[in-house]
Amino acid sequence: MQSLRNFDLIPNHTLKSLILSWRNQRHLLNSSPSSSSSFHGHTELTSLLSAVESSPFKVSTLKKLRSFARENSAAFVASGGIDALRRVILRSAADSDYFSAFQDCEEALGVLDGIPFENDDASVGLLAAPDSLRPMLLVLQRGGAEARLHAISILQRISRADPSVTDHFHQDIDVFKSLLDLLSDEISASPRLSSSSLDLLLEAVAVSKPNLLRAVEAGAVRVLIELLPDAGRHREGRVLMLLKRLCECAEGRSAFADHGMGVAAVASKIGRDGEVGTKVGVKLLWLVCSFLPTKKVVEDMMAFGAVKKLLGMVHGEGQSSTREKALRMVKMHGEAWKRLPCFPCELRAVLY
């Protein structure tokens, strides 16, 4: 063994070059799979999009594309995937009488629903075009449960980015009939599908008077009144809100007044634990009492306990728009209620 005369460090350039060479090789090894994976991913996407365009049997390719797009949504959008799906949907709609074509459309909507396209203006513009909306509305009316859910989800996402999209709904009353069927039938339609239908109806009538009239024409007032008694707390607020919006037009108020259980259904939700239900319920009754106070409506308010609840609000503490509407209804119809034989004697002294 050679003895060291001193312990000063002597640079070893050979060793240094070996270390640098080893580090460079490690870097290449580590980065190579990533770049290779990216290359293969792009190649796979290009191949799938080409197959979707050319193959007459698209469902299996669309299923693969759905799996790929879920994990590579940004690359999918950047590669023109939204436009490719749109072309599939348009071609399928043109041949909608053929089962296989309609199935292609349903599967394409499934792919589309898994892609976050809302922040891409170009994608929203493509999907918001009337010719793109028609196939979605067709699936909403005739598709399977899962496809309908995809169609509703896509329509909601487009309408949030471009609220004018729902303006097209009134052109086809069957759109509203289909949404109401899904809303009222939780046995064949899943709770999620029913809830999504309610949300889309709320959005549609909020932005368009023609949609409001179409919904009334499709029987929405009757459906909502019959849903209200058994609606859970979360759902009842939205049902009441939609019913209130429908009663903002004369046709909606007329349909409400003609229904035998309209007042009873709304009165049962006033004064419960939920403040929203009370506020919306009172506003709804105020609309009907102010603009269409038929003899039956006035008598039903007495018979089903609405008057008693209104008086409780009037004599409660505090000021609010809800209390003000209750007071106005009492002043408006108090004398008529007082003459009814079922009017409680103890309330005669407090009635305004």
CSV table of C-alpha atoms in Angstrom, one decimal:
chain,number,residue,atom,x,y,z
A,1,MET,CA,0.0,0.0,0.0
A,2,GLN,CA,1.3,3.4,-1.0
A,3,SER,CA,1.6,5.9,1.9
A,4,LEU,CA,0.3,9.4,1.5
A,5,ARG,CA,2.8,12.2,2.3
A,6,ASN,CA,0.0,14.8,2.7
A,7,PHE,CA,-3.8,14.9,2.6
A,8,ASP,CA,-4.3,17.6,0.1
A,9,LEU,CA,-7.1,16.7,-2.5
A,10,ILE,CA,-5.9,16.1,-6.0
A,11,PRO,CA,-8.5,16.6,-8.8
A,12,ASN,CA,-9.3,13.3,-10.6
A,13,HIS,CA,-10.4,14.4,-14.1
A,14,THR,CA,-10.9,10.8,-15.2
A,15,LEU,CA,-13.3,10.1,-12.4
A,16,LYS,CA,-15.2,13.3,-13.0
A,17,SER,CA,-15.7,12.5,-16.6
A,18,LEU,CA,-17.0,9.0,-15.7
A,19,ILE,CA,-19.5,10.5,-13.2
A,20,LEU,CA,-20.7,13.1,-15.8
A,21,SER,CA,-21.1,10.4,-18.4
A,22,TRP,CA,-23.1,8.2,-16.0
A,23,ARG,CA,-25.4,11.1,-15.1
A,24,ASN,CA,-26.1,11.9,-18.7
A,25,GLN,CA,-27.0,8.3,-19.5
A,26,ARG,CA,-29.3,8.2,-16.5
A,27,HIS,CA,-31.1,11.4,-17.7
A,28,LEU,CA,-31.6,9.9,-21.1
A,29,LEU,CA,-32.9,6.7,-19.7
A,30,ASN,CA,-35.4,8.5,-17.4
A,31,SER,CA,-36.6,10.9,-20.1
A,32,SER,CA,-36.9,8.4,-22.9
A,33,PRO,CA,-40.0,6.5,-21.8
A,34,SER,CA,-41.9,9.8,-21.3
A,35,SER,CA,-41.2,11.1,-24.8
A,36,SER,CA,-41.8,7.7,-26.2
A,37,SER,CA,-45.1,7.4,-24.4
A,38,SER,CA,-46.1,10.9,-25.6
A,39,PHE,CA,-45.3,9.9,-29.2
A,40,HIS,CA,-47.2,6.6,-28.9
A,41,GLY,CA,-50.1,8.5,-27.3
A,42,HIS,CA,-50.4,11.0,-30.1
A,43,THR,CA,-50.1,8.2,-32.7
A,44,GLU,CA,-52.9,6.2,-31.0
A,45,LEU,CA,-55.1,9.3,-30.8
A,46,THR,CA,-54.6,10.1,-34.5
A,47,SER,CA,-55.3,6.5,-35.4
A,48,LEU,CA,-58.5,6.4,-33.3
A,49,LEU,CA,-59.8,9.7,-34.7
A,50,SER,CA,-59.1,8.4,-38.3
A,51,ALA,CA,-60.9,5.2,-37.6
A,52,VAL,CA,-64.0,7.0,-36.2
A,53,GLU,CA,-64.2,9.0,-39.4
A,54,SER,CA,-63.8,6.1,-41.8
A,55,SER,CA,-65.1,3.0,-40.1
A,56,PRO,CA,-68.8,2.0,-40.6
A,57,PHE,CA,-68.7,0.3,-37.2
A,58,LYS,CA,-67.9,3.1,-34.8
A,59,VAL,CA,-69.0,1.9,-31.4
A,60,SER,CA,-65.9,-0.2,-30.5
A,61,THR,CA,-63.6,2.7,-31.7
A,62,LEU,CA,-65.7,5.2,-29.7
A,63,LYS,CA,-65.3,3.1,-26.6
A,64,LYS,CA,-61.5,3.1,-27.0
A,65,LEU,CA,-61.6,6.8,-27.6
A,66,ARG,CA,-63.7,7.4,-24.5
A,67,SER,CA,-61.1,5.6,-22.4
A,68,PHE,CA,-58.2,7.5,-24.0
A,69,ALA,CA,-59.9,11.0,-23.8
A,70,ARG,CA,-60.7,10.5,-20.1
A,71,GLU,CA,-57.0,10.5,-19.4
A,72,ASN,CA,-55.8,12.8,-22.2
A,73,SER,CA,-58.6,15.4,-22.5
A,74,ALA,CA,-56.3,18.4,-23.3
A,75,ALA,CA,-54.6,16.5,-26.1
A,76,PHE,CA,-58.0,15.3,-27.4
A,77,VAL,CA,-59.4,18.8,-27.6
A,78,ALA,CA,-56.1,20.1,-29.2
A,79,SER,CA,-56.2,17.4,-31.8
A,80,GLY,CA,-59.7,18.3,-33.1
A,81,GLY,CA,-61.4,15.5,-31.2
A,82,ILE,CA,-64.5,17.7,-30.4
A,83,ASP,CA,-65.1,18.4,-34.1
A,84,ALA,CA,-64.6,14.7,-34.9
A,85,LEU,CA,-67.2,13.7,-32.4
A,86,ARG,CA,-69.5,16.4,-33.7
A,87,ARG,CA,-69.3,15.0,-37.2
A,88,VAL,CA,-70.2,11.5,-35.9
A,89,ILE,CA,-73.2,13.0,-34.1
A,90,LEU,CA,-74.3,14.8,-37.2
A,91,ARG,CA,-74.0,11.8,-39.5
A,92,SER,CA,-75.8,9.6,-36.9
A,93,ALA,CA,-78.6,12.1,-36.6
A,94,ALA,CA,-79.0,12.1,-40.4
A,95,ASP,CA,-79.5,8.3,-40.3
A,96,SER,CA,-81.4,8.2,-37.0
A,97,ASP,CA,-83.9,5.6,-38.2
A,98,TYR,CA,-81.1,3.1,-38.2
A,99,PHE,CA,-80.3,1.5,-34.8
A,100,SER,CA,-76.6,1.4,-35.4
A,101,ALA,CA,-76.4,5.0,-36.3
A,102,PHE,CA,-78.4,6.1,-33.3
A,103,GLN,CA,-76.1,3.9,-31.1
A,104,ASP,CA,-73.1,5.7,-32.6
A,105,CYS,CA,-74.6,9.0,-31.6
A,106,GLU,CA,-75.2,7.8,-28.0
A,107,GLU,CA,-71.7,6.5,-27.7
A,108,ALA,CA,-70.2,9.7,-29.1
A,109,LEU,CA,-72.2,11.7,-26.5
A,110,GLY,CA,-70.7,9.4,-23.8
A,111,VAL,CA,-67.2,10.4,-25.0
A,112,LEU,CA,-68.1,14.0,-25.1
A,113,ASP,CA,-69.5,14.1,-21.6
A,114,GLY,CA,-66.2,13.0,-20.2
A,115,ILE,CA,-64.3,16.0,-21.7
A,116,PRO,CA,-64.0,19.4,-20.0
A,117,PHE,CA,-64.7,21.5,-23.0
A,118,GLU,CA,-66.5,24.4,-21.3
A,119,ASN,CA,-63.5,26.7,-21.2
A,120,ASP,CA,-62.7,26.3,-24.9
A,121,ASP,CA,-64.7,28.8,-26.8
A,122,ALA,CA,-64.2,27.0,-30.1
A,123,SER,CA,-65.6,23.8,-28.8
A,124,VAL,CA,-68.6,25.5,-27.2
A,125,GLY,CA,-69.3,27.3,-30.4
A,126,LEU,CA,-69.3,24.0,-32.4
A,127,LEU,CA,-71.6,22.2,-29.9
A,128,ALA,CA,-73.9,25.2,-29.5
A,129,ALA,CA,-74.7,25.3,-33.2
A,130,PRO,CA,-78.4,24.3,-33.9
A,131,ASP,CA,-77.4,21.4,-36.1
A,132,SER,CA,-75.3,20.0,-33.2
A,133,LEU,CA,-78.1,20.5,-30.7
A,134,ARG,CA,-80.8,18.6,-32.6
A,135,PRO,CA,-79.1,15.2,-32.3
A,136,MET,CA,-78.7,15.8,-28.5
A,137,LEU,CA,-82.3,16.7,-28.1
A,138,LEU,CA,-83.2,13.6,-30.2
A,139,VAL,CA,-81.2,11.4,-27.8
A,140,LEU,CA,-82.9,13.2,-24.9
A,141,GLN,CA,-86.3,12.0,-26.2
A,142,ARG,CA,-85.5,8.5,-27.5
A,143,GLY,CA,-82.2,7.4,-26.0
A,144,GLY,CA,-81.4,4.9,-23.2
A,145,ALA,CA,-81.1,6.1,-19.6
A,146,GLU,CA,-77.3,6.6,-19.7
A,147,ALA,CA,-77.3,8.3,-23.1
A,148,ARG,CA,-80.1,10.7,-21.9
A,149,LEU,CA,-78.0,11.5,-18.8
A,150,HIS,CA,-75.0,12.3,-21.1
A,151,ALA,CA,-77.2,14.5,-23.3
A,152,ILE,CA,-78.7,16.5,-20.4
A,153,SER,CA,-75.2,16.9,-18.9
A,154,ILE,CA,-73.7,18.2,-22.1
A,155,LEU,CA,-76.7,20.6,-22.7
A,156,GLN,CA,-76.3,22.0,-19.2
A,157,ARG,CA,-72.6,22.6,-19.7
A,158,ILE,CA,-73.1,24.3,-23.0
A,159,SER,CA,-76.0,26.5,-21.7
A,160,ARG,CA,-73.8,27.7,-18.8
A,161,ALA,CA,-71.2,28.8,-21.3
A,162,ASP,CA,-73.8,30.1,-23.7
A,163,PRO,CA,-77.3,30.7,-22.1
A,164,SER,CA,-78.9,31.3,-25.5
A,165,VAL,CA,-78.6,27.6,-26.3
A,166,THR,CA,-81.9,26.7,-24.5
A,167,ASP,CA,-83.8,29.2,-26.7
A,168,HIS,CA,-84.0,26.4,-29.3
A,169,PHE,CA,-86.0,24.1,-27.0
A,170,HIS,CA,-89.4,25.7,-27.6
A,171,GLN,CA,-89.3,24.6,-31.2
A,172,ASP,CA,-90.2,21.1,-30.2
A,173,ILE,CA,-92.7,20.4,-27.4
A,174,ASP,CA,-91.5,16.8,-27.2
A,175,VAL,CA,-88.3,18.1,-25.5
A,176,PHE,CA,-90.3,19.3,-22.6
A,177,LYS,CA,-92.5,16.2,-22.5
A,178,SER,CA,-89.4,14.0,-22.3
A,179,LEU,CA,-87.9,16.1,-19.5
A,180,LEU,CA,-91.2,16.0,-17.6
A,181,ASP,CA,-91.4,12.2,-18.1
A,182,LEU,CA,-87.9,11.8,-16.7
A,183,LEU,CA,-88.7,14.1,-13.8
A,184,SER,CA,-91.8,12.3,-12.8
A,185,ASP,CA,-90.6,8.7,-13.3
A,186,GLU,CA,-87.9,7.8,-10.8
A,187,ILE,CA,-88.6,4.1,-11.2
A,188,SER,CA,-87.4,3.7,-14.8
A,189,ALA,CA,-85.3,6.9,-14.6
A,190,SER,CA,-82.5,7.1,-12.0
A,191,PRO,CA,-82.8,9.8,-9.3
A,192,ARG,CA,-79.7,11.5,-10.9
A,193,LEU,CA,-81.4,11.6,-14.3
A,194,SER,CA,-84.6,12.9,-12.7
A,195,SER,CA,-82.7,15.6,-10.8
A,196,SER,CA,-80.8,16.6,-13.9
A,197,SER,CA,-84.0,16.9,-15.9
A,198,LEU,CA,-85.4,19.3,-13.2
A,199,ASP,CA,-82.2,21.4,-13.4
A,200,LEU,CA,-82.4,21.7,-17.2
A,201,LEU,CA,-86.0,22.7,-17.0
A,202,LEU,CA,-85.2,25.4,-14.5
A,203,GLU,CA,-82.5,26.7,-16.8
A,204,ALA,CA,-84.7,26.6,-19.9
A,205,VAL,CA,-87.6,28.5,-18.5
A,206,ALA,CA,-85.4,31.1,-16.8
A,207,VAL,CA,-84.0,32.5,-20.1
A,208,SER,CA,-86.9,32.2,-22.5
A,209,LYS,CA,-90.6,33.2,-22.4
A,210,PRO,CA,-91.4,30.8,-25.3
A,211,ASN,CA,-89.8,28.0,-23.3
A,212,LEU,CA,-92.0,29.0,-20.4
A,213,LEU,CA,-95.1,28.7,-22.5
A,214,ARG,CA,-94.0,25.4,-24.0
A,215,ALA,CA,-93.4,23.9,-20.6
A,216,VAL,CA,-96.9,24.9,-19.5
A,217,GLU,CA,-98.4,23.5,-22.7
A,218,ALA,CA,-96.5,20.2,-22.1
A,219,GLY,CA,-98.2,19.8,-18.7
A,220,ALA,CA,-95.5,21.0,-16.4
A,221,VAL,CA,-97.8,22.6,-13.9
A,222,ARG,CA,-99.7,19.4,-13.3
A,223,VAL,CA,-96.6,17.2,-13.1
A,224,LEU,CA,-95.0,19.6,-10.5
A,225,ILE,CA,-98.1,19.8,-8.3
A,226,GLU,CA,-98.3,16.1,-8.2
A,227,LEU,CA,-94.6,15.7,-7.4
A,228,LEU,CA,-94.6,18.3,-4.6
A,229,PRO,CA,-96.2,16.3,-1.7
A,230,ASP,CA,-93.6,13.5,-1.8
A,231,ALA,CA,-90.6,15.7,-2.8
A,232,GLY,CA,-87.7,15.6,-0.3
A,233,ARG,CA,-86.5,18.8,1.2
A,234,HIS,CA,-83.6,19.3,-1.3
A,235,ARG,CA,-85.9,18.6,-4.3
A,236,GLU,CA,-89.0,20.5,-3.1
A,237,GLY,CA,-87.2,23.8,-3.2
A,238,ARG,CA,-86.4,23.4,-6.9
A,239,VAL,CA,-89.9,22.0,-7.7
A,240,LEU,CA,-91.5,25.0,-6.0
A,241,MET,CA,-89.1,27.4,-7.8
A,242,LEU,CA,-90.0,25.9,-11.2
A,243,LEU,CA,-93.7,26.0,-10.4
A,244,LYS,CA,-93.4,29.7,-9.3
A,245,ARG,CA,-91.6,30.6,-12.6
A,246,LEU,CA,-94.4,28.9,-14.5
A,247,CYS,CA,-97.0,30.9,-12.6
A,248,GLU,CA,-95.3,34.2,-13.6
A,249,CYS,CA,-97.2,33.8,-16.9
A,250,ALA,CA,-101.0,33.9,-17.3
A,251,GLU,CA,-101.1,30.4,-18.8
A,252,GLY,CA,-99.2,29.0,-15.9
A,253,ARG,CA,-101.5,30.6,-13.3
A,254,SER,CA,-104.5,29.3,-15.2
A,255,ALA,CA,-103.2,25.8,-15.1
A,256,PHE,CA,-102.4,26.1,-11.4
A,257,ALA,CA,-105.9,27.4,-10.6
A,258,ASP,CA,-107.6,24.7,-12.6
A,259,HIS,CA,-105.7,21.9,-10.7
A,260,GLY,CA,-107.7,20.6,-7.8
A,261,MET,CA,-104.7,20.1,-5.5
A,262,GLY,CA,-102.5,23.1,-6.4
A,263,VAL,CA,-103.2,25.2,-3.4
A,264,ALA,CA,-103.0,22.2,-1.0
A,265,ALA,CA,-99.7,21.1,-2.3
A,266,VAL,CA,-98.1,24.5,-2.0
A,267,ALA,CA,-99.7,25.3,1.4
A,268,SER,CA,-98.3,22.1,2.8
A,269,LYS,CA,-94.7,23.4,2.2
A,270,ILE,CA,-95.2,26.8,3.8
A,271,GLY,CA,-94.0,27.2,7.4
A,272,ARG,CA,-91.9,24.1,7.4
A,273,ASP,CA,-88.3,23.9,8.4
A,274,GLY,CA,-87.0,25.2,5.1
A,275,GLU,CA,-87.1,29.0,4.7
A,276,VAL,CA,-86.8,28.7,0.9
A,277,GLY,CA,-90.0,26.7,0.7
A,278,THR,CA,-91.9,29.2,2.7
A,279,LYS,CA,-90.6,32.2,0.7
A,280,VAL,CA,-91.2,30.6,-2.7
A,281,GLY,CA,-94.5,29.2,-1.7
A,282,VAL,CA,-95.9,32.5,-0.5
A,283,LYS,CA,-94.6,34.2,-3.7
A,284,LEU,CA,-96.4,31.6,-5.8
A,285,LEU,CA,-99.7,32.0,-3.9
A,286,TRP,CA,-99.4,35.8,-4.1
A,287,LEU,CA,-99.0,35.6,-7.9
A,288,VAL,CA,-102.2,33.5,-8.2
A,289,CYS,CA,-104.2,35.5,-5.7
A,290,SER,CA,-103.2,38.8,-7.3
A,291,PHE,CA,-103.7,38.0,-10.9
A,292,LEU,CA,-106.2,35.1,-11.0
A,293,PRO,CA,-108.1,35.0,-7.6
A,294,THR,CA,-110.9,32.6,-8.7
A,295,LYS,CA,-113.5,31.6,-6.1
A,296,LYS,CA,-112.0,28.1,-5.9
A,297,VAL,CA,-108.5,29.4,-5.2
A,298,VAL,CA,-109.7,31.7,-2.5
A,299,GLU,CA,-111.8,28.9,-0.8
A,300,ASP,CA,-109.0,26.3,-1.2
A,301,MET,CA,-106.6,28.7,0.6
A,302,MET,CA,-109.0,28.7,3.6
A,303,ALA,CA,-109.7,24.9,3.4
A,304,PHE,CA,-106.1,23.7,3.2
A,305,GLY,CA,-104.6,25.9,5.9
A,306,ALA,CA,-102.9,28.6,3.8
A,307,VAL,CA,-104.8,31.4,5.4
A,308,LYS,CA,-103.9,30.3,8.9
A,309,LYS,CA,-100.2,30.2,7.9
A,310,LEU,CA,-100.4,33.6,6.3
A,311,LEU,CA,-102.0,35.1,9.4
A,312,GLY,CA,-99.2,33.6,11.5
A,313,MET,CA,-96.6,35.4,9.3
A,314,VAL,CA,-98.5,38.7,9.4
A,315,HIS,CA,-98.5,38.7,13.3
A,316,GLY,CA,-95.0,37.4,13.5
A,317,GLU,CA,-92.0,39.6,14.3
A,318,GLY,CA,-89.7,41.3,11.9
A,319,GLN,CA,-90.2,42.7,8.4
A,320,SER,CA,-89.6,40.8,5.1
A,321,SER,CA,-90.9,40.7,1.6
A,322,THR,CA,-92.5,37.4,2.4
A,323,ARG,CA,-94.4,38.9,5.3
A,324,GLU,CA,-95.4,41.9,3.2
A,325,LYS,CA,-96.9,39.5,0.5
A,326,ALA,CA,-98.8,37.6,3.2
A,327,LEU,CA,-100.3,40.9,4.5
A,328,ARG,CA,-101.3,42.0,1.1
A,329,MET,CA,-103.1,38.7,0.4
A,330,VAL,CA,-104.9,39.0,3.8
A,331,LYS,CA,-106.0,42.5,3.0
A,332,MET,CA,-107.1,41.5,-0.5
A,333,HIS,CA,-109.2,38.5,0.4
A,334,GLY,CA,-109.8,38.8,4.1
A,335,GLU,CA,-113.5,39.7,3.8
A,336,ALA,CA,-114.1,36.8,1.5
A,337,TRP,CA,-112.4,34.4,3.9
A,338,LYS,CA,-114.3,35.8,6.9
A,339,ARG,CA,-117.6,34.9,5.3
A,340,LEU,CA,-116.7,31.2,4.8
A,341,PRO,CA,-118.3,28.9,7.4
A,342,CYS,CA,-115.0,27.1,8.0
A,343,PHE,CA,-113.2,30.3,9.1
A,344,PRO,CA,-112.0,29.9,12.7
A,345,CYS,CA,-113.9,32.2,15.2
A,346,GLU,CA,-110.7,32.9,17.1
A,347,LEU,CA,-109.1,34.5,14.0
A,348,ARG,CA,-112.0,36.9,13.2
A,349,ALA,CA,-110.6,39.5,15.6
A,350,VAL,CA,-107.1,39.4,14.2
A,351,LEU,CA,-107.9,39.4,10.5
A,352,TYR,CA,-107.0,42.7,8.8
